[in-house]
Every structure is written in structure tokens, then in C-alpha cells.
Coordinates of N, CA and C in Angstrom, one line a residue:
X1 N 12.0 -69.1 140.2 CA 11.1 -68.9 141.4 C 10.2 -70.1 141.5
X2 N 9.9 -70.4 142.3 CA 9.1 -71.6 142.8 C 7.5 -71.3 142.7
X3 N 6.5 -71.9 142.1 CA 5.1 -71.6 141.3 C 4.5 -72.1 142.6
X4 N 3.2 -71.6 143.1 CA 2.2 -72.1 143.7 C 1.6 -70.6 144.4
X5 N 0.8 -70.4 145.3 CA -0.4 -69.8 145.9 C 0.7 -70.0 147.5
X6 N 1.6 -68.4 148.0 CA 2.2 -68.5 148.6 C 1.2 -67.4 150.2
X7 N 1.2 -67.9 151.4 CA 0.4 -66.8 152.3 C 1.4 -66.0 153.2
X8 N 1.4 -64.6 153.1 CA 2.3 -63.7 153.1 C 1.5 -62.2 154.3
X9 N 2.0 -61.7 154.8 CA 1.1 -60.5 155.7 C 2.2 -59.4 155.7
X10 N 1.4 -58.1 155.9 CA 2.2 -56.9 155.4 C 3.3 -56.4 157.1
X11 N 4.0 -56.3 156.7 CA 5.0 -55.6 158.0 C 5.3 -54.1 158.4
X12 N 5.4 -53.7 156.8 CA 6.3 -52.5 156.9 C 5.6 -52.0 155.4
X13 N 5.3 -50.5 155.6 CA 5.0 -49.8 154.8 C 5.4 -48.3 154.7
X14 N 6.0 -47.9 153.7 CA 6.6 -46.7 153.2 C 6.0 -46.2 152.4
X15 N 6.8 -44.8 151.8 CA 6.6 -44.2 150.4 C 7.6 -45.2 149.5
X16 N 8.3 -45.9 149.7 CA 9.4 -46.9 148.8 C 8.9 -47.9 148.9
X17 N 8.4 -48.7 149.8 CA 7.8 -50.0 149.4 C 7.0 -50.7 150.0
X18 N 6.8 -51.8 149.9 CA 6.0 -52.2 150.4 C 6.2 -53.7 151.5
X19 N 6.5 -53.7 152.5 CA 7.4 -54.7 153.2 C 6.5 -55.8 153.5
X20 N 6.8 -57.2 153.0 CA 6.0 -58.0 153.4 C 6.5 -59.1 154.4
X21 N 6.1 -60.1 154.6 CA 6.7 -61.4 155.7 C 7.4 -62.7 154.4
X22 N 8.0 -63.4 154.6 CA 8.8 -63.7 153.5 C 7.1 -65.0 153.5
X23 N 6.6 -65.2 152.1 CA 5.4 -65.7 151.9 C 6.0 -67.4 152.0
X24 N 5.0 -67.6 152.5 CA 4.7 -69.6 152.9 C 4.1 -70.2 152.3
X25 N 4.2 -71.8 152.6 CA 3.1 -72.8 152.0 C 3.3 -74.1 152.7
X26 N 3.1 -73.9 153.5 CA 2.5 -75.5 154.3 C 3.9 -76.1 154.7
X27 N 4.6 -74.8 155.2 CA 5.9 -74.9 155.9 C 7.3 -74.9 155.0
X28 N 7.0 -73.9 153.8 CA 8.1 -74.2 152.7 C 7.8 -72.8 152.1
X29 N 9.1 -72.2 152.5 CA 9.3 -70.5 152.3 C 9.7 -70.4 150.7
X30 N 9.1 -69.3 150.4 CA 9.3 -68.4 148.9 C 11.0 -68.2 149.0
X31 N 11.7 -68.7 147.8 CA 12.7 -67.5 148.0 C 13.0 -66.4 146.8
X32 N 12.6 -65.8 146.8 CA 12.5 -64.8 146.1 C 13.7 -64.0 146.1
X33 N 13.7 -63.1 145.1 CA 15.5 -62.6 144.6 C 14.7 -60.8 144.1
X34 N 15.7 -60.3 144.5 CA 15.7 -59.0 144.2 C 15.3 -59.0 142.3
X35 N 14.6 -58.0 142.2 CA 14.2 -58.0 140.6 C 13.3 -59.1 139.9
X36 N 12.6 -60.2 140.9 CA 11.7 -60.7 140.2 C 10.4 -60.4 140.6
X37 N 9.6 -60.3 139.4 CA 8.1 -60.4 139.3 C 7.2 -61.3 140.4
X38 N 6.8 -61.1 140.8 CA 5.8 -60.8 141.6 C 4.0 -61.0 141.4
X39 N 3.4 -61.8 141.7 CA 1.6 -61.5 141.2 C 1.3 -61.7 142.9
X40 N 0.7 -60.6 143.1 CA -0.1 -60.3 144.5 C -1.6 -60.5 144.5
X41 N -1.9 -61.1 145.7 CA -4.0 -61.4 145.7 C -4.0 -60.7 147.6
X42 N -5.1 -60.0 147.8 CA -4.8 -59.5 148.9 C -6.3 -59.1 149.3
X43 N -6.6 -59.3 150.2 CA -8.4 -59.5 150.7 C -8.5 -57.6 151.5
X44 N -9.3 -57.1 151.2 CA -9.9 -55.9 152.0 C -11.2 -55.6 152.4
X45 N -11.5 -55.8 153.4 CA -12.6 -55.9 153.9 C -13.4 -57.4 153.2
X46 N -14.3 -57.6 152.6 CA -14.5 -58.6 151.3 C -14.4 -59.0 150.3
X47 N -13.7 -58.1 149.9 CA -12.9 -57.3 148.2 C -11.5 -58.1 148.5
X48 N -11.5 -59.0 147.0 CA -10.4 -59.4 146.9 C -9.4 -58.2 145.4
X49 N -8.3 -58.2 146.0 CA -7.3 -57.0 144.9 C -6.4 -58.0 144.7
X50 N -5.8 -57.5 143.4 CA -4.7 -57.9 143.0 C -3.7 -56.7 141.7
X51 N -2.3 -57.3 142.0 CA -1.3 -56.6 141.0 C -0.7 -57.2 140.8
X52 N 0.5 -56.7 139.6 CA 2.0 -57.3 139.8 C 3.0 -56.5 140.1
X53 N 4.1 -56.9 140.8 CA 4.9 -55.9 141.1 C 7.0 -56.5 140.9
X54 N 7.1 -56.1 141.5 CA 8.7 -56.2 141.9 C 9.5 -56.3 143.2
X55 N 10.1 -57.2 143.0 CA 11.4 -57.4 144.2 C 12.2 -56.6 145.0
X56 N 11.8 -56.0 145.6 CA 13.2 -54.5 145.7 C 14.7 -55.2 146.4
X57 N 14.1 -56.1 147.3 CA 15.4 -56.4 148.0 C 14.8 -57.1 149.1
X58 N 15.3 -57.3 149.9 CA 15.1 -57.5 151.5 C 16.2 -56.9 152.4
X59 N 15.5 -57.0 154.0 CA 15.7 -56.5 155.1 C 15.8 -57.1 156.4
X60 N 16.2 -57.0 157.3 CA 16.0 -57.8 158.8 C 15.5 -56.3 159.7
X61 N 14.5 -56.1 160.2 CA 13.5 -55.5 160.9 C 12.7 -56.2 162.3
X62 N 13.8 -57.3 163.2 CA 13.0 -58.1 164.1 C 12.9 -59.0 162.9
X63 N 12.2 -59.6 162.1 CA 11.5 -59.7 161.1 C 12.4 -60.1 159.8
X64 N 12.2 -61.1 159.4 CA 13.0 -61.2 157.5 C 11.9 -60.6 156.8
X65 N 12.1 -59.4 156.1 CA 11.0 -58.6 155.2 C 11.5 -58.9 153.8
X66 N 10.3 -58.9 153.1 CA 10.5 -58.8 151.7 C 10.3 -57.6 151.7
X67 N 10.7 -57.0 150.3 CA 10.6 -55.4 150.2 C 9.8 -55.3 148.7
X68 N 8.6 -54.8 148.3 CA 7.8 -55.3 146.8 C 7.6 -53.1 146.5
X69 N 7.8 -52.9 145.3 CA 7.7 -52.0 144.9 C 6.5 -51.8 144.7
X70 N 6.0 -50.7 144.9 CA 4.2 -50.1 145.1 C 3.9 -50.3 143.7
X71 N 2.8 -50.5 143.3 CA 1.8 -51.5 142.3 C 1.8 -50.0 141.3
X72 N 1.9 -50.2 139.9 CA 1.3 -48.8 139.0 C 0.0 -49.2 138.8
X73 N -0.2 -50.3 139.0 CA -1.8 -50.5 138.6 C -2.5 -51.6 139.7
X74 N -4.1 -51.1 140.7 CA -4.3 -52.1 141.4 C -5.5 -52.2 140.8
X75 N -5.9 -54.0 140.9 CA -7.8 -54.6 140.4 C -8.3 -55.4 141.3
X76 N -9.7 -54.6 141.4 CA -10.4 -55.7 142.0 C -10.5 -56.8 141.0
X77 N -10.5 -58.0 141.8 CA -10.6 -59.4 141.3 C -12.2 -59.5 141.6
X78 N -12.4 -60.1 142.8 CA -13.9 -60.5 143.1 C -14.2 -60.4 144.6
X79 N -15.2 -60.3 145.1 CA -15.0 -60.3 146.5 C -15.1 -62.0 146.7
X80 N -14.3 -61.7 148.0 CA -13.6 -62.8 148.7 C -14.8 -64.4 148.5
X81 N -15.5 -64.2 149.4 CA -16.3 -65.4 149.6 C -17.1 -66.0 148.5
X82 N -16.9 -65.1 147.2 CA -17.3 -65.6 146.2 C -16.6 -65.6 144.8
X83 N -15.6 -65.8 144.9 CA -14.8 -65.9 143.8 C -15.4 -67.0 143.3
X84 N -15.7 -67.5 142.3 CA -16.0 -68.8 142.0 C -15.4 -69.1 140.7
X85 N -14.8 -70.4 140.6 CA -14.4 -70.9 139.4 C -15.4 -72.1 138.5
X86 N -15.1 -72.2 137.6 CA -15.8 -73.5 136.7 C -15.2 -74.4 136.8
X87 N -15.7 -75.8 137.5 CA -14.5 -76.6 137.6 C -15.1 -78.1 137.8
X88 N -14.2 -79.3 137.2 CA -15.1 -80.6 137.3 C -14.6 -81.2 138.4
X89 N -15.0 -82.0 139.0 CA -14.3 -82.6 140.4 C -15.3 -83.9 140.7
X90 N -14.8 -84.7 140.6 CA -15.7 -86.0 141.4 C -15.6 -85.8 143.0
X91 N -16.7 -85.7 143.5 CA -16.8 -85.3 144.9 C -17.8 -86.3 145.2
X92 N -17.5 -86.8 146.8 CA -18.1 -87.8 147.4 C -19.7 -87.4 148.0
X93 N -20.8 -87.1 148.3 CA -21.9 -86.6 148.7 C -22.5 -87.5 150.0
X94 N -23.4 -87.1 150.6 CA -24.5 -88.0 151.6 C -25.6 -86.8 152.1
X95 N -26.5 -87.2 151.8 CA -27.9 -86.3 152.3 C -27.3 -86.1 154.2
X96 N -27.7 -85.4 154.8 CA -27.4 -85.1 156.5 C -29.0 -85.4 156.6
X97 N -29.7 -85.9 157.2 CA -30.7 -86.1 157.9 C -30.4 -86.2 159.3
X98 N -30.8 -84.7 159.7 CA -30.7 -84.1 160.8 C -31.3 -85.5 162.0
X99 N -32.8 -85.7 162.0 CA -33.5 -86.7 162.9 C -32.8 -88.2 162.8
X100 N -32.6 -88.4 161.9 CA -32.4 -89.9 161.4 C -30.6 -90.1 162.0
X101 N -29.4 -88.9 162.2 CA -28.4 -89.0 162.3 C -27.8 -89.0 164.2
X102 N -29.0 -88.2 164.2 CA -28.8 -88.2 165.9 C -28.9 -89.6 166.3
X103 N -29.1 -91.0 165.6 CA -29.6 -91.8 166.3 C -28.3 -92.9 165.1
X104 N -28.1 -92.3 164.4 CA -27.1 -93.0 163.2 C -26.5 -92.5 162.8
X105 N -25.1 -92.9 163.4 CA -23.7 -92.0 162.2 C -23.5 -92.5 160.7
X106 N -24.4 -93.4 160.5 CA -24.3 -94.2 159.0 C -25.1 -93.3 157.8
X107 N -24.0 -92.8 156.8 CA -24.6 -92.5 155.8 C -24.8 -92.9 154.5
X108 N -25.2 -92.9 153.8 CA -25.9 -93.5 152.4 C -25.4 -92.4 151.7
X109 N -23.6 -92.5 150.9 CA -22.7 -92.1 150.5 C -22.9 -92.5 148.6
X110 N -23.2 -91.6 147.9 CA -23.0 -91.1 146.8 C -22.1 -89.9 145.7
X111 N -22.1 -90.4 144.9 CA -20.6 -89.5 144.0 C -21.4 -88.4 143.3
X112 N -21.2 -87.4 142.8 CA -21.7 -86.5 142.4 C -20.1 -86.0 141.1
X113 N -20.7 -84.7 140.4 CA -19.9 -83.8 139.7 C -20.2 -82.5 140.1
X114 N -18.9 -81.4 140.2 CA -19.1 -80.5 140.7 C -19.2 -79.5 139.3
X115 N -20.0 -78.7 138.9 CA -20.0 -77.4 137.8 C -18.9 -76.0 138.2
X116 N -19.3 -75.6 139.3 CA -18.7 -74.4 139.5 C -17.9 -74.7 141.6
X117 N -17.6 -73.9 141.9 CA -16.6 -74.0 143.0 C -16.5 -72.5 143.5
X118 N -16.4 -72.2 144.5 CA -16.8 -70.7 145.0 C -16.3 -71.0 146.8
X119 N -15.7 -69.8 147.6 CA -15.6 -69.8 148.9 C -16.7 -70.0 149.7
X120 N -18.4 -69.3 149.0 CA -19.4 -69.0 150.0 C -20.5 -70.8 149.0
X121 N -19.8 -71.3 148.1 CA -20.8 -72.9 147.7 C -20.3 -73.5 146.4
X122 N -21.0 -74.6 146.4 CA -20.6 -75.5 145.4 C -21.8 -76.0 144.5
X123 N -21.8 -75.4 142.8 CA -22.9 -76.4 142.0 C -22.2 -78.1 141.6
X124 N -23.6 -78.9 142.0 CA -22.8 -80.1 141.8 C -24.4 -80.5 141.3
X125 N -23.7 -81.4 140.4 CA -24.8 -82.4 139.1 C -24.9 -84.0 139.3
X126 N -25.6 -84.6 139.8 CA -26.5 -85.5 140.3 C -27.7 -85.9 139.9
X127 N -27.9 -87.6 139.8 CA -29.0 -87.9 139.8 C -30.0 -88.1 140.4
X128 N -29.7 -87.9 141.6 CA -30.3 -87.8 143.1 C -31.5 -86.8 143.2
X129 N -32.6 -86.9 143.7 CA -33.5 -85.8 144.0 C -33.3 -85.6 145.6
X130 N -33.6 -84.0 145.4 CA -33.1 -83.1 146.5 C -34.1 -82.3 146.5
X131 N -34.4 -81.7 147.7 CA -35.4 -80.6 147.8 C -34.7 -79.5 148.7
X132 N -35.2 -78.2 148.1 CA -35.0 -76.9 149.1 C -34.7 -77.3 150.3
X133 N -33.5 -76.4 150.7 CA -33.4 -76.7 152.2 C -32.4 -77.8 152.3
X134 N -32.8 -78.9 151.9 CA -31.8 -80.1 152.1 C -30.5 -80.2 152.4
X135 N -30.1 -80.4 153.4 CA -28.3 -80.2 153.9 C -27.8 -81.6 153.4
X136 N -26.6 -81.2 152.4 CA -25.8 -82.1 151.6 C -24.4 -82.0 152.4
X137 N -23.7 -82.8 152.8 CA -22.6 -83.6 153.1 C -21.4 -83.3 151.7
X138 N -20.9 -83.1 151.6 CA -19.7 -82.9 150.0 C -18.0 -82.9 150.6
X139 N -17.6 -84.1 150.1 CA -16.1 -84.0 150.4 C -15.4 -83.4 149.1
X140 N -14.6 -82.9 148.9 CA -13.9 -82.2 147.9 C -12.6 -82.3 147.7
X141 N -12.5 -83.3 146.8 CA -10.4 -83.2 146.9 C -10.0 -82.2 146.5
X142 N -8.9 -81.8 147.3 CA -7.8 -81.0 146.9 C -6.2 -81.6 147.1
X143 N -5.6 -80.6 146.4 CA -3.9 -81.4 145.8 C -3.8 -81.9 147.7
X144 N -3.6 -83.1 148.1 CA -3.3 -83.5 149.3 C -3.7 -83.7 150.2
X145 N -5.2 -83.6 150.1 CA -5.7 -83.4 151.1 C -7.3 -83.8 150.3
X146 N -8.2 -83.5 151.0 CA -10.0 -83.2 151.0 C -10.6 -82.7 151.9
X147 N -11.8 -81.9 151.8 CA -11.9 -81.3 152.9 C -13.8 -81.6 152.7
X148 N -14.4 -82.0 154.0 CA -15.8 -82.4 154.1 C -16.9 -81.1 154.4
X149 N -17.3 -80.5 153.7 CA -18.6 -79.1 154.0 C -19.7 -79.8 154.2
X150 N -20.8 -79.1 154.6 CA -22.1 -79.0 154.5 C -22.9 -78.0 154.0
X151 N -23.2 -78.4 153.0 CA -24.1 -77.5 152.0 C -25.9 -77.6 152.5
X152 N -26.3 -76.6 152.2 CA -27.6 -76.5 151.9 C -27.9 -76.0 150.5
X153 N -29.0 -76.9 150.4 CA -29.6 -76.3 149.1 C -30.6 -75.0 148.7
X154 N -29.9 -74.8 147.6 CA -30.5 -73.0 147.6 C -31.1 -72.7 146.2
X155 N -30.9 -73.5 145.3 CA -30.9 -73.5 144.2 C -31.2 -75.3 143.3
X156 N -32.3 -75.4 142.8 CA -32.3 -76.7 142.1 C -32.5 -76.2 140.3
X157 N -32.0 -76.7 139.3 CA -32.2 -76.5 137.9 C -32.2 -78.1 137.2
X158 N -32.6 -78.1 136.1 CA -33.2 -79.4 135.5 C -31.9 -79.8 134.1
X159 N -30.9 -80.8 133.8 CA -30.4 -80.5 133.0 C -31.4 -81.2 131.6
X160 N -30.4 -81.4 130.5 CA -31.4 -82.1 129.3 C -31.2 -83.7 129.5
X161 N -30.4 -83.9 130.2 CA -30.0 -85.2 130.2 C -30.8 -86.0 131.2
X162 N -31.1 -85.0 132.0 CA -32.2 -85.6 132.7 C -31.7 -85.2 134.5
X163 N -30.4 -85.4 134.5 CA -29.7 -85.1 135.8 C -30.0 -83.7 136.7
X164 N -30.1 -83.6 137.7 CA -30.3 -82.1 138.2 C -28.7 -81.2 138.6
X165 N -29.2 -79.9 138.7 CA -28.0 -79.2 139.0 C -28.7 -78.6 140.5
X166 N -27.8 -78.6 141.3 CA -28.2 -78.0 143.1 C -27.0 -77.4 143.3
X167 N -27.5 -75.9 144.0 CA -26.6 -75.0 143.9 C -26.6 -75.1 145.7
X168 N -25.6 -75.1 146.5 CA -25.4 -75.7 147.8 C -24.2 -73.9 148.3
X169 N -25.1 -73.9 149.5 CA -24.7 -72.6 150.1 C -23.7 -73.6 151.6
X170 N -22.6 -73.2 151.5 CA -22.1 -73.7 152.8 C -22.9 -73.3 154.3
X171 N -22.8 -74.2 155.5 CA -23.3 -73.8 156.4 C -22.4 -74.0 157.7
X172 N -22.0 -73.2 158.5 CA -21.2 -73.0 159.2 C -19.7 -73.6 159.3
X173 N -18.6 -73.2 157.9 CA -17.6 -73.5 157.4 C -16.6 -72.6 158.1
X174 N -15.8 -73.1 159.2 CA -14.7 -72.6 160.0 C -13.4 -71.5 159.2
X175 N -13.0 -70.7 159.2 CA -12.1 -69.8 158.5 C -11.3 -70.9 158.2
X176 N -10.3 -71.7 158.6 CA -9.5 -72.4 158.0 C -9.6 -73.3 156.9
X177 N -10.6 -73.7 157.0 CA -11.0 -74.8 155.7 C -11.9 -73.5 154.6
X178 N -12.0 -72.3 154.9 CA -12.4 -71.8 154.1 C -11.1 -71.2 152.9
X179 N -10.4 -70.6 153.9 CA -9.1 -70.1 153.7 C -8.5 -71.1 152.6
X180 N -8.6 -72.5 153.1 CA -7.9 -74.1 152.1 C -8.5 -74.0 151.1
X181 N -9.8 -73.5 151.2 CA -10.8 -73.7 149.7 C -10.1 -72.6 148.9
X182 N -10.3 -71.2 149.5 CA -10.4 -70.3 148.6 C -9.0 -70.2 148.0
X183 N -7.4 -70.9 149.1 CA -6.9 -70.6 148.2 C -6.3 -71.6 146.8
X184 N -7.0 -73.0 147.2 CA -7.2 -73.8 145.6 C -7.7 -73.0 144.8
X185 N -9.0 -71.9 145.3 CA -9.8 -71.6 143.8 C -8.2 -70.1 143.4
X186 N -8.0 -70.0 143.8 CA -6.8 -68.8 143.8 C -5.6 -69.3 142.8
X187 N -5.6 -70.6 143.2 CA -4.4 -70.9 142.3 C -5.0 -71.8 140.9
X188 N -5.8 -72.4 141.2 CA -6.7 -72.3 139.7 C -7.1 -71.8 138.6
X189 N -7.6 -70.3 139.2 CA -7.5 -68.6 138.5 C -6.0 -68.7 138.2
X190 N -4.9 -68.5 139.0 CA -3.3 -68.4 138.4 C -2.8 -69.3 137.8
X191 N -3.5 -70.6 137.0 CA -3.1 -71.7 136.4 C -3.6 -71.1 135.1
X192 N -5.1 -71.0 134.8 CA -5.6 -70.2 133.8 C -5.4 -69.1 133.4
X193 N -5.0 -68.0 133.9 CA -4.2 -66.7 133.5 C -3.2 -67.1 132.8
X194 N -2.9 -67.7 133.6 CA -1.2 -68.5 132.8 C -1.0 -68.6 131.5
X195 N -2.2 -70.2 131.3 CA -2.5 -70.5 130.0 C -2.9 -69.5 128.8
X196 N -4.3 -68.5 129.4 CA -4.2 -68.0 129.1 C -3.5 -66.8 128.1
X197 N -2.6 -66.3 128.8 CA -1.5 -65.2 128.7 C 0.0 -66.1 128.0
X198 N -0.6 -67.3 127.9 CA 0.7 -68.2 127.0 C 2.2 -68.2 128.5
X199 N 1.9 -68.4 129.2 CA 2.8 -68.3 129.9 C 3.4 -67.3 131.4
X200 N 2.8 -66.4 130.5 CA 3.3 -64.9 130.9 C 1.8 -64.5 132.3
X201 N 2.4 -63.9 133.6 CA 1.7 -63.4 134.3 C 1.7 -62.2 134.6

């Protein structure tokens, strides 16, 4: 079966199973085979769940349906907008100066390190002084891409080395690029389970 962080929506629901849309990735379908395993992540209301399950088959319903046998066991994972992982990442920075930008698209561009990674912000470690409030600029690579937020700062801490830690609350981040984030931190989480579990999910 083909590994990655696949986006999938429900169609068809029974007492027998559980029918889903055959899952995607940036235009490159799952194919999945009757009798294999399965790891599901699935958002309700803010609450992210997850299981493992099984293949039952497939169907044509209008529709190519996957067919997944009902879960013996369901967990909450975390809620949605804050899942957050531990993670290092060289990320690009620039202070936003609101007054100074309306008159200058030019910013005074700095590299930073990111500590943790989350849907709803990002801790990043810098030698830079920042103050409350301060709207930070952060591009963030991901596999193929990078995607540019704006953080505010919500949180400043002092390390020993002398560098600061600023904990940056996103500020008006569009569902799509949230959705990009959250599902890198999704498959991050399923890279470390992995390891984890020696393999096995």
C-alpha cells in the first residue's frame, strides 16, 4: 500500500460499514485492496479521533466507495487546531511593521529555528528581540512546497544560551493553508508511531 497522509470524506454509512470516497493526495489516489489495514484521523467538531481498521471491499454507488469495517476501538488524538508536534525546521522570519509597510514592501528578512509546530502557532528560537504583540512574518518549508503565516507574539521565554523562545499565535490563516499545515503535523505523528511501534501501525 502506498504510505503518506491520504484526504478522504464519508459517503455511505451502515450497520456493516463504513463507506468512504477512495482517499487522495495532491491528485494521486490510494489503492487500497480488500483486507488491508487501515489508520484513520478524522476531525469532529474540534476533536481530532482516530482508529485502525480494515478493507471490506469496494462498491460503485454514483460514487467509487471504499468500504472500512467499524473501528473496535475509537481515540481521541488532540483537538484539531492544536495538535502540536516537536520539531526543528529552519524557517525564514521578518518583523511586519504594520506603519513602516504600508509605505514599504521591503523586509529585513531573518532565519530563525522552530521548537514545536501546532495548527493554531509556531515556537521559534531566535536571537532577535521581540515584544508582546509583535506580528512575525514565518515561511515554513514543507515536503514541496512552503507556506508564509503571520504570527503574533503571545508568549516570550529566555533560553541559557542567551537566545529567546517566542511562542507566535497565527493571525488570520485561510482553511487551506491550515489544512497543508495540519496535515504535515499528521503525518509527522504517523512517521513517529511508526518508529515508535518498530514499524507496525
Amino acid at each position: 500500500m502506498a504510505d503518506g497522509l491520504f484526504r478522504s470524506n464519508i459517503q455511505d454509512l451502515t450497520n456493516e460499514y463504513i463507506g468512504i470516497s477512495v482517499p487522495v493526495f495532491q491528485g494521486r489516489y490510494l489503492p487500497v485492496r480488500k483486507g488491508e489495514r487501515v489508520e484513520v484521523l478524522y476531525y469532529l467538531d474540534k476533536d481530532i479521533y482516530g482508529f485502525n481498521t480494515v478493507v471490506l471491499g469496494k462498491k460503485i454507488d454514483k460514487v467509487y466507495i471504499v468500504l472500512l469495517a467499524h473501528p473496535k476501538k475509537v481515540k481521541i488524538v488532540q483537538r484539531r487546531n492544536y495538535v502540536r508536534i516537536l520539531i526543528s525546521l529552519e524557517v525564514t522570519c521578518a518583523i511586519v511593521d504594520k506603519e513602516k509597510d504600508m509605505n514599504n514592501n521591503q523586509y529585513e528578512f531573518f532565519n530563525a529555528t522552530t521548537l514545536d509546530l501546532s495548527g493554531g502557532g509556531v515556537s521559534i528560537v531566535s536571537d532577535r528581540s521581540f515584544r508582546y504583540a509583535d506580528q512575525i512574518m514565518v515561511t515554513i518549508p514543507l515536503p514541496g512546497e512552503s507556506i508564509t503565516l503571520i504570527g503574533k507574539v503571545v508568549r516570550v521565554n529566555k533560553k541559557e544560551d542567551g537566545k529567546n523562545i517566542y511562542g507566535l499565535s497565527y493571525l488570520n490563516v485561510d482553511n487551506a493553508t491550515r489544512d497543508r499545515l495540519i496535515s504535515f503535523i499528521f503525518q509527522k505523528m504517523r512517521d513517529s508511531m511508526r518508529k515508535s511501534s518498530g514499524g507496525e501501525i
